[in-house]
mmCIF file of C-alpha atoms in Angstrom:
data_model
loop_
_atom_site.group_PDB
_atom_site.id
_atom_site.type_symbol
_atom_site.label_atom_id
_atom_site.label_comp_id
_atom_site.label_asym_id
_atom_site.label_seq_id
_atom_site.Cartn_x
_atom_site.Cartn_y
_atom_site.Cartn_z
ATOM 1 C CA MET A 23 31.908 379.711 156.165
ATOM 2 C CA PRO A 24 31.322 379.416 159.905
ATOM 3 C CA SER A 25 31.919 376.081 161.620
ATOM 4 C CA ALA A 26 28.191 375.753 162.478
ATOM 5 C CA GLU A 27 27.328 375.926 158.847
ATOM 6 C CA ILE A 28 29.914 373.444 157.879
ATOM 7 C CA GLU A 29 28.702 371.001 160.397
ATOM 8 C CA ARG A 30 25.105 371.617 159.528
ATOM 9 C CA LEU A 31 25.840 370.714 155.844
ATOM 10 C CA ILE A 32 27.788 367.627 156.680
ATOM 11 C CA LYS A 33 25.083 366.340 159.061
ATOM 12 C CA SER A 34 22.262 367.090 156.605
ATOM 13 C CA ALA A 35 24.033 364.800 154.024
ATOM 14 C CA ILE A 36 25.244 362.239 156.597
ATOM 15 C CA PRO A 37 22.845 362.355 159.590
ATOM 16 C CA ASP A 38 24.876 360.053 161.878
ATOM 17 C CA ALA A 39 28.120 361.884 161.326
ATOM 18 C CA GLN A 40 30.179 362.903 164.308
ATOM 19 C CA VAL A 41 32.073 366.221 163.157
ATOM 20 C CA GLU A 42 34.997 367.776 164.745
ATOM 21 C CA LEU A 43 36.293 371.025 163.162
ATOM 22 C CA THR A 44 39.519 372.907 163.667
ATOM 23 C CA ALA A 45 40.354 376.271 162.109
ATOM 24 C CA LEU A 46 43.549 376.033 160.099
ATOM 25 C CA VAL A 47 43.604 379.973 159.773
ATOM 26 C CA ASN A 48 41.476 382.372 161.659
ATOM 27 C CA ASP A 49 39.475 383.339 158.550
ATOM 28 C CA ASP A 50 36.510 380.882 158.416
ATOM 29 C CA ASP A 51 37.799 379.898 155.058
ATOM 30 C CA HIS A 52 40.348 377.142 155.914
ATOM 31 C CA TRP A 53 39.212 374.199 157.974
ATOM 32 C CA ALA A 54 40.243 370.686 158.995
ATOM 33 C CA ALA A 55 37.391 368.294 159.664
ATOM 34 C CA THR A 56 37.300 364.884 161.198
ATOM 35 C CA VAL A 57 34.107 363.148 160.181
ATOM 36 C CA VAL A 58 33.125 359.697 161.692
ATOM 37 C CA SER A 59 30.023 357.788 160.284
ATOM 38 C CA GLU A 60 28.935 354.282 160.116
ATOM 39 C CA ARG A 61 28.011 355.026 156.502
ATOM 40 C CA PHE A 62 31.746 355.026 155.774
ATOM 41 C CA ARG A 63 32.213 351.379 156.713
ATOM 42 C CA GLY A 64 33.555 349.495 153.869
ATOM 43 C CA LEU A 65 34.118 352.449 151.548
ATOM 44 C CA THR A 66 37.482 353.667 150.352
ATOM 45 C CA ARG A 67 38.769 356.887 151.649
ATOM 46 C CA VAL A 68 38.165 358.485 148.286
ATOM 47 C CA LYS A 69 34.468 357.430 148.511
ATOM 48 C CA GLN A 70 34.286 358.731 152.072
ATOM 49 C CA HIS A 71 35.660 362.067 151.005
ATOM 50 C CA GLN A 72 33.307 362.284 148.009
ATOM 51 C CA LEU A 73 30.305 361.789 150.315
ATOM 52 C CA VAL A 74 31.504 364.727 152.512
ATOM 53 C CA ASN A 75 32.414 366.942 149.724
ATOM 54 C CA ALA A 76 28.992 366.395 148.022
ATOM 55 C CA ALA A 77 27.349 367.982 151.073
ATOM 56 C CA PHE A 78 28.830 371.339 150.041
ATOM 57 C CA GLY A 79 27.874 371.340 146.331
ATOM 58 C CA ASP A 80 29.476 374.310 144.468
ATOM 59 C CA ARG A 81 30.250 376.067 147.787
ATOM 60 C CA LEU A 82 33.379 374.025 148.202
ATOM 61 C CA GLY A 83 36.298 375.907 146.644
ATOM 62 C CA GLY A 84 34.421 379.161 146.650
ATOM 63 C CA GLU A 85 32.690 380.088 149.803
ATOM 64 C CA LEU A 86 34.734 377.432 151.754
ATOM 65 C CA HIS A 87 38.063 377.697 150.186
ATOM 66 C CA ALA A 88 39.747 374.657 151.848
ATOM 67 C CA LEU A 89 38.580 371.662 153.823
ATOM 68 C CA GLN A 90 41.155 369.141 154.987
ATOM 69 C CA LEU A 91 39.383 365.891 155.597
ATOM 70 C CA THR A 92 39.924 362.830 157.884
ATOM 71 C CA THR A 93 37.110 360.310 157.620
ATOM 72 C CA ARG A 94 36.638 356.882 159.186
ATOM 73 C CA ALA A 95 33.875 354.511 160.393
ATOM 74 C CA PRO A 96 33.380 354.269 164.148
ATOM 75 C CA GLU A 97 35.570 351.733 165.874
ATOM 76 C CA SER A 98 33.801 348.464 166.557
ATOM 77 C CA VAL A 99 33.468 347.423 170.177
#
């Protein structure tokens, strides 16, 4: 799955998300993503990851084989 599609899917589920993607292998199949969203504030890391994973439906583990996630709320100023 190309990076633009991954970002589109995440932002369609979490509109305020800031998404940074890094290819783990040069095959469009293994990615690391850092996702920052106000929506994550107060949620456990597991809940944050569940929100991101839900954006992919049944495509995660198939069309997108691996997605290593780092999630957090924006830093307060």
